[in-house]
Amino acid sequence: MIVLKFGGSSVADAACMRQVASLAEAAHPKAPLVVLSAMGKTTNGLFEAAKAAEAGDLAEAMARQRTLMAFHRKAADDLFDGAVPDALDIALTDLFGELELLLRGVALLRELSPRSMDAIASLGERLSTRIFAAYVKGAWVDARTVLRTDALFGEAVPQPEAIRTLAAVHLKPLLGPDRVVVTQGYVGATEDGLTTTLGRGGSDYSAALFGAALGAEEVQIWTDVEGVLTCDPRVVPEALPIPDLSFAEAAELAAFGAKVLHPATIQPAVEAGIPVTVRHTQKPGGRFTTISAEVRTGRPITALASRNPVTVLTVSSTRMLAQSGFLARLFEVFGRRGVSVDLVATAEVSVSLTVEAEVSLKSLIQDLSVFATVEVNEGRAIIAAVGERLKSTPGLGAQLLTALGDINVEMISMGANEINLSLVVKQEHTAEALRRMHRVLVGGTL
Ligand code: ADP
Ligand code: ASP
Ligand code: MG
């Protein structure tokens, strides 16, 4: 069997859904499982409605609910030329009724817990899959019966063993040639049946988890670009498609901000040895990227990615000069405070680290201040160059730094896996830094 995952822009309206239906039909011989995201920007709309309800603005929350309802009803009407089947009509009414109840509850309490947010956010995928499954006359499976997670609402951690067992019961018997099985990305449930989500962009992750659980031959991620490109095309329009990527390169790119793949997507596929391809829904015959274990690209730099904003902490201690145990003490504090670190660069008496901008640093800094001084620089960006021969190509670092010209580099870190060179610059320099470094990548001087 194969898994086909379609992102939000691929199912944004009736015309898009027709295109997806034709791709799913073309995949019939391979017993496809179709994993869908919410339509267009629906998830954002659900978050906004929930926030309005939390602020006590029920009128605004209801207005947003009605907008979403009109949008989905129009798509269904367009798909079925006005003759929406009763079963779908009832399903949509139920789902929007559920949304209204949830929003009223949140507004009444003025409390939006991550658990309530997940219940609300799950509606995007539950709606899109209902409409699509009705259109292709496929089997609709509630992902919550299969995608078991822990109870970390908003960023739930999947449980692959349980998912495998549940997929064998609830998905496998439905799969077969000449039919389409449809389920939701992003959405899961705890053992107690509470709705969870895998975090924004999590549908890719769902697709890989389903693929691994079912022993898929391939996981296809269908989106709005011709595969993974050498850089985000919104920032560097001349970015080029990459025909093949190693698992390690893809994982590194995703982790450092290439939005085209959710960072956790690669993991289940790696473990199961399943190739992942990234394809353009509107150009199915066009170029695409294959990500697999076999690939040895051997390129000095394959692609660039960036993540911002991040915060740089520089922790210094003259008292600890040349003493052992400084790093142990330092990281013990990060571990205790649950703050995860992305990049690290060390000097004799100081260490620079980057952390997510949203992380609350107050107690961390208090703890560190017992034995060190801490300088905090917010509004920074990590720019990562990823490539298999990055470390073994002489002069590459010099070329990248030279290309940056007058853009100041505040921190440099070579990933321990040798395929990632990361630089920290001020956030406002992100786009220009990417454009300049991209010229080195495609400039033919490597
Ligand atoms: P979907 O809704 O299909 O999941 P996303 O918006 O999550 O799509 O991801 C696709 C987008 O990722 C592209 O439109 C592109 O702007 C962005 N992107 C960022 N980095 C890259 C890259 N290196 N290659 C391709 N696309 C990238
Ligand atoms: N719909 C979810 C989101 O917008 C998940 C996804 O599209 O991958 O984040
Ligand atoms: Mg995505």
Coordinates of C-alpha atoms and ligand atoms in Angstrom, one line a residue:
M1 CA 0.0 0.0 0.0
I2 CA 1.0 3.6 -0.2
V3 CA 0.2 6.7 1.8
L4 CA -0.7 10.0 0.0
K5 CA -0.8 13.1 2.2
F6 CA -2.2 16.3 0.9
G7 CA -1.6 19.6 2.7
G8 CA -4.0 22.5 3.2
S9 CA -3.4 24.3 -0.1
S10 CA -3.9 21.0 -1.9
V11 CA -7.5 20.7 -0.6
A12 CA -8.2 24.5 -0.4
D13 CA -11.5 24.3 -2.5
A14 CA -13.6 22.1 -4.6
A15 CA -11.4 22.4 -7.7
C16 CA -8.3 21.4 -5.6
M17 CA -10.3 18.5 -4.1
R18 CA -11.2 17.2 -7.6
Q19 CA -7.5 17.2 -8.5
V20 CA -6.7 15.3 -5.3
A21 CA -9.5 12.8 -6.1
S22 CA -7.9 12.2 -9.5
L23 CA -4.5 11.6 -7.9
A24 CA -6.1 9.2 -5.4
E25 CA -7.8 7.4 -8.2
A26 CA -4.6 7.0 -10.2
A27 CA -3.1 5.4 -7.1
H28 CA -5.9 2.8 -6.8
P29 CA -3.8 -0.2 -7.8
K30 CA -1.5 0.6 -4.9
A31 CA -4.2 0.5 -2.2
P32 CA -3.9 4.1 -1.1
L33 CA -4.5 5.6 2.3
V34 CA -5.2 9.3 1.8
V35 CA -4.2 11.5 4.7
L36 CA -5.6 15.0 4.5
S37 CA -4.9 18.3 6.2
A38 CA -7.6 20.9 6.9
M39 CA -8.8 22.9 3.9
G40 CA -6.7 26.0 3.2
K41 CA -6.2 28.1 6.3
T42 CA -9.0 26.4 8.3
T43 CA -6.7 25.5 11.2
N44 CA -5.7 29.2 11.6
G45 CA -9.4 30.1 11.5
L46 CA -10.1 27.6 14.3
F47 CA -7.3 29.0 16.4
E48 CA -8.6 32.5 15.9
A49 CA -12.2 31.5 16.8
A50 CA -10.9 29.8 20.0
K51 CA -8.9 32.8 21.0
A52 CA -11.9 35.1 20.5
A53 CA -14.0 32.8 22.7
E54 CA -11.2 32.7 25.3
A55 CA -11.3 36.5 25.4
G56 CA -15.0 36.3 26.0
D57 CA -16.0 37.6 22.6
L58 CA -18.6 35.1 21.8
A59 CA -20.0 37.2 18.9
E60 CA -16.6 37.2 17.2
A61 CA -16.1 33.4 17.8
M62 CA -19.5 32.6 16.4
A63 CA -18.9 34.9 13.4
R64 CA -15.7 32.9 12.7
Q65 CA -17.6 29.7 13.1
R66 CA -20.2 30.8 10.6
T67 CA -17.5 31.8 8.1
L68 CA -15.8 28.4 8.4
M69 CA -19.2 26.8 8.0
A70 CA -20.1 28.8 4.9
F71 CA -16.7 28.0 3.4
H72 CA -17.0 24.2 3.9
R73 CA -20.6 24.1 2.8
K74 CA -19.7 26.0 -0.4
A75 CA -16.9 23.6 -1.2
A76 CA -19.3 20.6 -0.7
D77 CA -22.0 22.3 -2.8
D78 CA -19.4 23.0 -5.6
L79 CA -18.1 19.4 -5.5
F80 CA -21.6 17.8 -5.7
D81 CA -23.1 20.5 -8.0
G82 CA -25.6 21.5 -5.3
A83 CA -26.7 17.9 -4.6
V84 CA -24.8 17.3 -1.3
P85 CA -25.6 13.7 -0.1
D86 CA -27.7 13.6 3.1
A87 CA -25.1 11.7 5.0
L88 CA -22.5 14.4 4.3
D89 CA -25.0 17.2 5.1
I90 CA -25.7 15.6 8.5
A91 CA -22.0 15.1 9.2
L92 CA -21.2 18.7 8.5
T93 CA -24.1 19.9 10.6
D94 CA -22.9 17.7 13.5
L95 CA -19.3 18.9 13.2
F96 CA -20.3 22.6 13.1
G97 CA -22.6 22.0 16.0
E98 CA -19.7 20.5 17.9
L99 CA -17.6 23.5 17.1
E100 CA -20.3 25.8 18.3
L101 CA -20.6 24.0 21.6
L102 CA -16.9 23.9 22.2
L103 CA -16.6 27.7 21.5
R104 CA -19.5 28.5 23.7
G105 CA -17.9 26.4 26.5
V106 CA -14.6 28.2 26.1
A107 CA -16.3 31.6 26.0
L108 CA -18.4 30.8 29.1
L109 CA -15.3 29.8 31.1
R110 CA -13.0 32.2 29.4
E111 CA -10.5 29.4 29.6
L112 CA -8.8 27.7 26.7
S113 CA -6.7 24.8 27.9
P114 CA -4.5 23.0 25.4
R115 CA -6.9 20.1 25.7
S116 CA -9.9 22.3 24.6
M117 CA -7.7 23.8 21.8
D118 CA -7.0 20.3 20.4
A119 CA -10.6 19.4 20.4
I120 CA -11.3 22.6 18.4
A121 CA -8.3 22.3 16.1
S122 CA -9.2 18.7 15.2
L123 CA -12.3 19.9 13.5
G124 CA -10.4 21.2 10.4
E125 CA -9.2 17.7 9.4
R126 CA -12.4 16.0 10.4
L127 CA -14.3 18.4 8.1
S128 CA -12.0 18.1 5.1
T129 CA -11.9 14.3 5.2
R130 CA -15.7 14.0 5.5
I131 CA -16.2 16.1 2.4
F132 CA -13.4 14.3 0.4
A133 CA -14.4 10.8 1.5
A134 CA -18.0 11.5 0.4
Y135 CA -16.8 12.8 -2.9
V136 CA -14.5 9.8 -3.8
K137 CA -17.0 7.4 -2.1
G138 CA -14.1 6.2 0.0
A139 CA -14.0 4.7 3.5
W140 CA -13.7 7.4 6.2
V141 CA -11.6 6.4 9.2
D142 CA -11.5 8.5 12.4
A143 CA -7.7 8.9 12.9
R144 CA -8.5 8.9 16.7
T145 CA -9.2 5.2 16.5
V146 CA -5.6 4.6 15.3
L147 CA -3.2 7.4 16.0
R148 CA -2.6 6.8 19.7
T149 CA -0.6 9.5 21.5
D150 CA 0.2 10.6 25.0
A151 CA -1.7 13.4 26.7
L152 CA 0.7 16.3 25.8
F153 CA -2.1 18.3 24.2
G154 CA -1.0 20.6 21.4
E155 CA 2.2 18.6 20.8
A156 CA 1.2 15.1 21.6
V157 CA 3.8 12.3 21.3
P158 CA 2.7 9.3 19.2
Q159 CA 3.0 5.8 20.4
P160 CA 4.1 3.8 17.4
E161 CA 3.5 0.3 18.9
A162 CA -0.1 1.0 19.7
I163 CA -0.5 2.7 16.4
R164 CA 0.7 -0.4 14.6
T165 CA -1.8 -2.6 16.5
L166 CA -4.7 -0.2 16.0
A167 CA -3.9 0.3 12.3
A168 CA -4.0 -3.5 11.8
V169 CA -7.5 -3.5 13.2
H170 CA -9.0 -0.3 11.9
L171 CA -7.2 0.5 8.7
K172 CA -5.6 -2.6 7.1
P173 CA -8.9 -4.5 6.5
L174 CA -10.3 -1.5 4.6
L175 CA -7.3 -1.0 2.3
G176 CA -7.2 -2.6 -1.2
P177 CA -7.0 -1.9 -4.9
D178 CA -9.8 0.1 -6.5
R179 CA -10.8 2.0 -3.3
V180 CA -9.6 4.9 -1.3
V181 CA -9.4 5.0 2.5
V182 CA -9.4 8.5 3.9
T183 CA -8.2 9.7 7.3
Q184 CA -7.1 12.9 9.0
G185 CA -3.5 14.1 9.5
Y186 CA -2.6 16.1 12.6
V187 CA -5.2 14.5 14.8
G188 CA -4.8 11.7 17.4
A189 CA -6.2 10.5 20.7
T190 CA -5.1 9.3 24.0
E191 CA -5.8 5.8 25.4
D192 CA -8.9 7.4 27.1
G193 CA -10.1 8.7 23.8
L194 CA -9.3 12.4 24.4
T195 CA -8.6 14.3 21.2
T196 CA -5.0 15.4 20.7
T197 CA -3.0 17.0 17.9
L198 CA 0.7 16.6 16.8
G199 CA 1.5 20.3 16.6
R200 CA 1.1 22.7 13.7
G201 CA 2.1 21.1 10.4
G202 CA 1.7 17.7 12.0
S203 CA -0.1 16.0 9.1
D204 CA 3.2 15.1 7.5
Y205 CA 4.1 13.3 10.7
S206 CA 0.7 11.5 10.7
A207 CA 1.4 10.3 7.2
A208 CA 4.8 8.9 8.1
L209 CA 3.3 7.2 11.2
F210 CA 0.5 5.6 9.3
G211 CA 3.0 4.5 6.6
A212 CA 5.3 2.9 9.1
A213 CA 2.5 1.2 10.9
L214 CA 1.1 -0.3 7.7
G215 CA 4.5 -1.1 6.1
A216 CA 3.8 1.3 3.2
E217 CA 5.9 1.0 0.0
E218 CA 6.1 4.9 -0.1
V219 CA 4.8 7.9 1.7
Q220 CA 4.0 10.7 -0.7
I221 CA 3.7 14.2 0.6
W222 CA 1.7 16.3 -1.9
T223 CA 2.1 20.0 -1.5
D224 CA 2.4 23.3 -3.4
V225 CA 6.1 23.0 -4.5
E226 CA 8.0 20.6 -6.7
G227 CA 9.6 18.8 -3.8
V228 CA 12.2 20.1 -1.4
L229 CA 14.0 23.0 -2.9
T230 CA 17.5 24.4 -2.2
C231 CA 15.9 27.1 -0.1
D232 CA 12.4 28.4 0.7
P233 CA 11.2 29.7 -2.6
R234 CA 9.2 32.5 -0.9
V235 CA 12.6 34.0 0.2
V236 CA 14.8 32.9 -2.6
P237 CA 12.7 32.6 -5.8
E238 CA 15.5 31.1 -7.8
A239 CA 15.7 28.1 -5.4
L240 CA 16.0 24.8 -7.3
P241 CA 14.3 21.5 -6.8
I242 CA 16.4 18.7 -5.3
P243 CA 15.8 15.3 -6.9
D244 CA 17.1 13.3 -4.0
L245 CA 17.9 13.8 -0.4
S246 CA 19.3 11.5 2.3
F247 CA 17.2 10.9 5.4
A248 CA 19.8 12.8 7.4
E249 CA 19.8 15.8 5.2
A250 CA 16.0 16.0 5.1
A251 CA 15.7 15.6 8.9
E252 CA 18.3 18.4 9.4
L253 CA 16.5 20.7 6.9
A254 CA 13.2 20.1 8.5
A255 CA 14.5 20.7 12.0
F256 CA 16.1 23.9 11.0
G257 CA 13.0 25.4 9.5
A258 CA 12.3 24.1 6.0
K259 CA 8.5 24.2 6.5
V260 CA 7.9 21.8 3.6
L261 CA 8.3 18.9 6.0
H262 CA 7.3 18.6 9.6
P263 CA 10.6 18.0 11.6
A264 CA 9.4 14.6 13.0
T265 CA 8.2 13.2 9.7
I266 CA 11.4 11.5 8.7
Q267 CA 11.8 9.5 12.0
P268 CA 9.1 6.9 11.5
A269 CA 10.0 6.5 7.8
V270 CA 13.7 6.0 8.7
E271 CA 12.9 3.4 11.2
A272 CA 10.7 1.5 8.8
G273 CA 13.0 2.1 5.8
I274 CA 10.2 3.7 3.8
P275 CA 11.0 6.3 1.1
V276 CA 9.3 9.6 1.4
T277 CA 8.6 11.7 -1.7
V278 CA 7.6 15.3 -1.9
R279 CA 5.4 16.3 -4.9
H280 CA 3.4 19.2 -6.3
T281 CA -0.3 18.5 -6.4
Q282 CA -1.0 20.8 -9.3
K283 CA 2.0 19.5 -11.3
P284 CA 1.9 15.7 -10.7
G285 CA 4.0 15.0 -13.7
G286 CA 6.6 17.5 -12.7
R287 CA 9.8 17.3 -10.6
F288 CA 9.7 15.8 -7.1
T289 CA 12.1 14.9 -4.3
T290 CA 12.8 11.4 -3.1
I291 CA 14.1 11.0 0.4
S292 CA 15.5 7.7 1.3
A293 CA 18.1 5.8 3.2
E294 CA 19.9 4.7 0.0
V295 CA 20.6 8.2 -1.1
R296 CA 24.2 9.4 -0.8
T297 CA 24.1 12.8 -2.4
G298 CA 27.7 13.6 -1.7
R299 CA 27.0 17.3 -2.2
P300 CA 29.0 19.9 -0.2
I301 CA 25.8 21.9 0.4
T302 CA 22.3 20.6 -0.6
A303 CA 20.1 23.2 0.8
L304 CA 19.6 26.1 3.2
A305 CA 17.0 26.6 5.9
S306 CA 16.3 29.2 8.5
R307 CA 14.5 29.5 11.8
N308 CA 13.5 32.7 13.6
P309 CA 13.2 34.3 15.9
V310 CA 15.5 32.5 18.3
T311 CA 17.2 33.8 21.4
V312 CA 21.0 33.6 22.0
L313 CA 22.1 33.2 25.6
T314 CA 25.8 33.7 26.4
V315 CA 26.7 32.2 29.8
S316 CA 30.1 33.2 31.2
S317 CA 31.9 32.4 34.4
T318 CA 35.4 33.6 35.2
R319 CA 35.3 31.6 38.4
M320 CA 34.9 28.4 36.4
L321 CA 37.9 29.2 34.2
A322 CA 39.4 26.0 33.1
Q323 CA 37.5 24.0 35.7
S324 CA 35.9 20.8 34.8
G325 CA 32.2 20.5 35.4
F326 CA 31.1 23.9 34.1
L327 CA 29.2 22.4 31.2
A328 CA 27.7 19.7 33.3
R329 CA 26.4 22.3 35.7
L330 CA 25.1 24.5 32.9
F331 CA 23.2 21.8 31.1
E332 CA 21.8 20.4 34.4
V333 CA 20.0 23.8 34.8
F334 CA 18.6 23.6 31.2
G335 CA 17.5 20.0 31.8
R336 CA 15.8 20.9 35.1
R337 CA 14.0 23.9 33.7
G338 CA 12.9 21.9 30.6
V339 CA 14.5 24.3 28.1
S340 CA 15.8 22.6 25.0
V341 CA 18.9 24.0 23.3
D342 CA 19.5 24.1 19.6
L343 CA 23.0 25.3 18.9
V344 CA 25.9 25.4 21.2
A345 CA 29.3 27.1 20.8
T346 CA 31.9 27.0 23.6
A347 CA 34.9 29.2 24.5
E348 CA 37.2 29.0 27.5
V349 CA 34.9 30.7 30.0
S350 CA 31.7 31.2 28.1
V351 CA 29.1 29.2 26.2
S352 CA 26.6 30.6 23.7
L353 CA 23.4 28.7 23.1
T354 CA 20.3 29.3 21.1
V355 CA 16.8 28.6 22.5
E356 CA 13.3 29.0 21.1
A357 CA 12.1 32.6 21.3
E358 CA 8.8 31.7 23.1
V359 CA 10.6 29.9 26.0
S360 CA 10.2 31.6 29.3
L361 CA 13.7 32.3 30.6
K362 CA 13.1 33.9 34.0
S363 CA 13.7 30.9 36.3
L364 CA 16.4 29.6 34.0
I365 CA 18.4 32.8 34.2
Q366 CA 17.9 33.0 38.0
D367 CA 19.4 29.5 38.4
L368 CA 22.3 30.2 36.0
S369 CA 23.1 33.5 37.8
V370 CA 24.2 31.5 40.9
F371 CA 27.4 30.6 39.1
A372 CA 27.6 32.7 35.9
T373 CA 26.6 35.8 34.2
V374 CA 24.0 35.6 31.4
E375 CA 23.7 37.8 28.4
V376 CA 20.4 37.6 26.5
N377 CA 20.1 38.5 22.8
E378 CA 16.6 38.2 21.3
G379 CA 15.5 38.5 17.7
R380 CA 18.1 36.3 16.1
A381 CA 17.9 33.8 13.3
I382 CA 19.6 30.5 12.7
I383 CA 20.7 29.9 9.1
A384 CA 21.6 26.3 8.4
A385 CA 23.5 25.0 5.5
V386 CA 23.0 21.3 5.1
G387 CA 25.1 18.9 2.9
E388 CA 26.8 15.6 3.1
R389 CA 30.3 16.9 2.2
L390 CA 30.0 20.1 4.1
K391 CA 32.7 19.2 6.6
S392 CA 35.1 17.6 4.1
T393 CA 35.1 20.4 1.5
P394 CA 38.0 22.8 2.1
G395 CA 37.2 26.5 1.8
L396 CA 33.5 26.1 2.0
G397 CA 33.1 27.9 5.4
A398 CA 35.2 30.7 4.0
Q399 CA 33.1 31.1 0.9
L400 CA 29.9 31.2 2.9
L401 CA 31.2 33.8 5.3
T402 CA 32.7 35.8 2.5
A403 CA 29.3 35.8 0.7
L404 CA 27.7 37.2 3.8
G405 CA 29.8 40.3 3.4
D406 CA 28.6 43.0 5.8
I407 CA 26.1 40.8 7.6
N408 CA 27.5 40.2 11.0
V409 CA 27.6 36.5 12.1
E410 CA 27.2 36.3 15.9
M411 CA 27.7 32.6 16.3
I412 CA 28.8 29.6 14.3
S413 CA 28.2 25.9 15.0
M414 CA 29.1 22.8 13.0
G415 CA 26.6 20.1 13.7
A416 CA 28.1 17.0 15.3
N417 CA 26.7 14.9 12.4
E418 CA 29.0 16.8 10.1
I419 CA 26.2 17.7 7.6
N420 CA 25.0 21.0 9.2
L421 CA 26.8 24.3 9.5
S422 CA 24.7 26.8 11.3
L423 CA 25.2 30.6 11.7
V424 CA 23.3 33.0 13.8
V425 CA 22.5 36.5 12.5
K426 CA 20.1 39.2 13.5
Q427 CA 16.6 38.3 12.5
E428 CA 16.2 41.2 10.1
H429 CA 19.1 39.9 8.0
T430 CA 17.6 36.4 7.5
A431 CA 16.3 36.9 3.9
E432 CA 19.4 38.7 2.7
A433 CA 21.7 36.2 4.3
L434 CA 19.9 33.3 2.7
R435 CA 20.0 35.0 -0.7
R436 CA 23.7 35.6 -0.5
M437 CA 24.5 32.1 0.8
H438 CA 22.3 30.6 -1.9
R439 CA 24.5 32.2 -4.6
V440 CA 27.4 30.2 -3.2
L441 CA 25.3 27.0 -3.3
V442 CA 24.3 27.4 -6.9
G443 CA 27.2 29.5 -8.1
G444 CA 29.2 26.5 -9.4
T445 CA 32.2 27.4 -7.3
L446 CA 31.9 24.3 -5.1
Ligands
ADP1 P1 1.3 21.9 3.2 O1 0.1 22.8 3.5 O2 1.2 21.2 1.9 O3 1.8 21.1 4.3 P2 3.4 23.8 3.8 O4 3.0 25.3 3.6 O5 3.4 23.3 5.2 O6 2.5 23.0 2.8 O7 4.8 23.6 3.1 C1 5.1 24.0 1.8 C2 5.8 25.3 1.8 O8 7.1 25.2 2.4 C3 6.1 25.8 0.4 O9 5.1 26.5 -0.1 C4 7.4 26.7 0.7 O10 7.0 28.1 0.8 C5 7.8 26.3 2.1 N1 9.3 25.9 2.1 C6 10.2 26.3 3.0 N2 11.4 25.8 2.8 C7 11.2 25.0 1.7 C8 12.2 24.2 0.9 N3 13.5 24.1 1.2 N4 11.7 23.6 -0.2 C9 10.4 23.7 -0.5 N5 9.5 24.4 0.1 C10 9.9 25.1 1.2
ASP2 N1 -3.9 21.6 9.7 C1 -2.8 21.5 10.5 C2 -2.1 22.8 10.5 O1 -2.4 23.7 9.8 C3 -1.9 20.4 10.2 C4 -1.2 20.4 8.9 O2 -1.8 21.0 8.0 O3 -0.2 19.7 8.7 O4 -1.1 23.0 11.2
MG3 MG 2.9 21.4 6.0

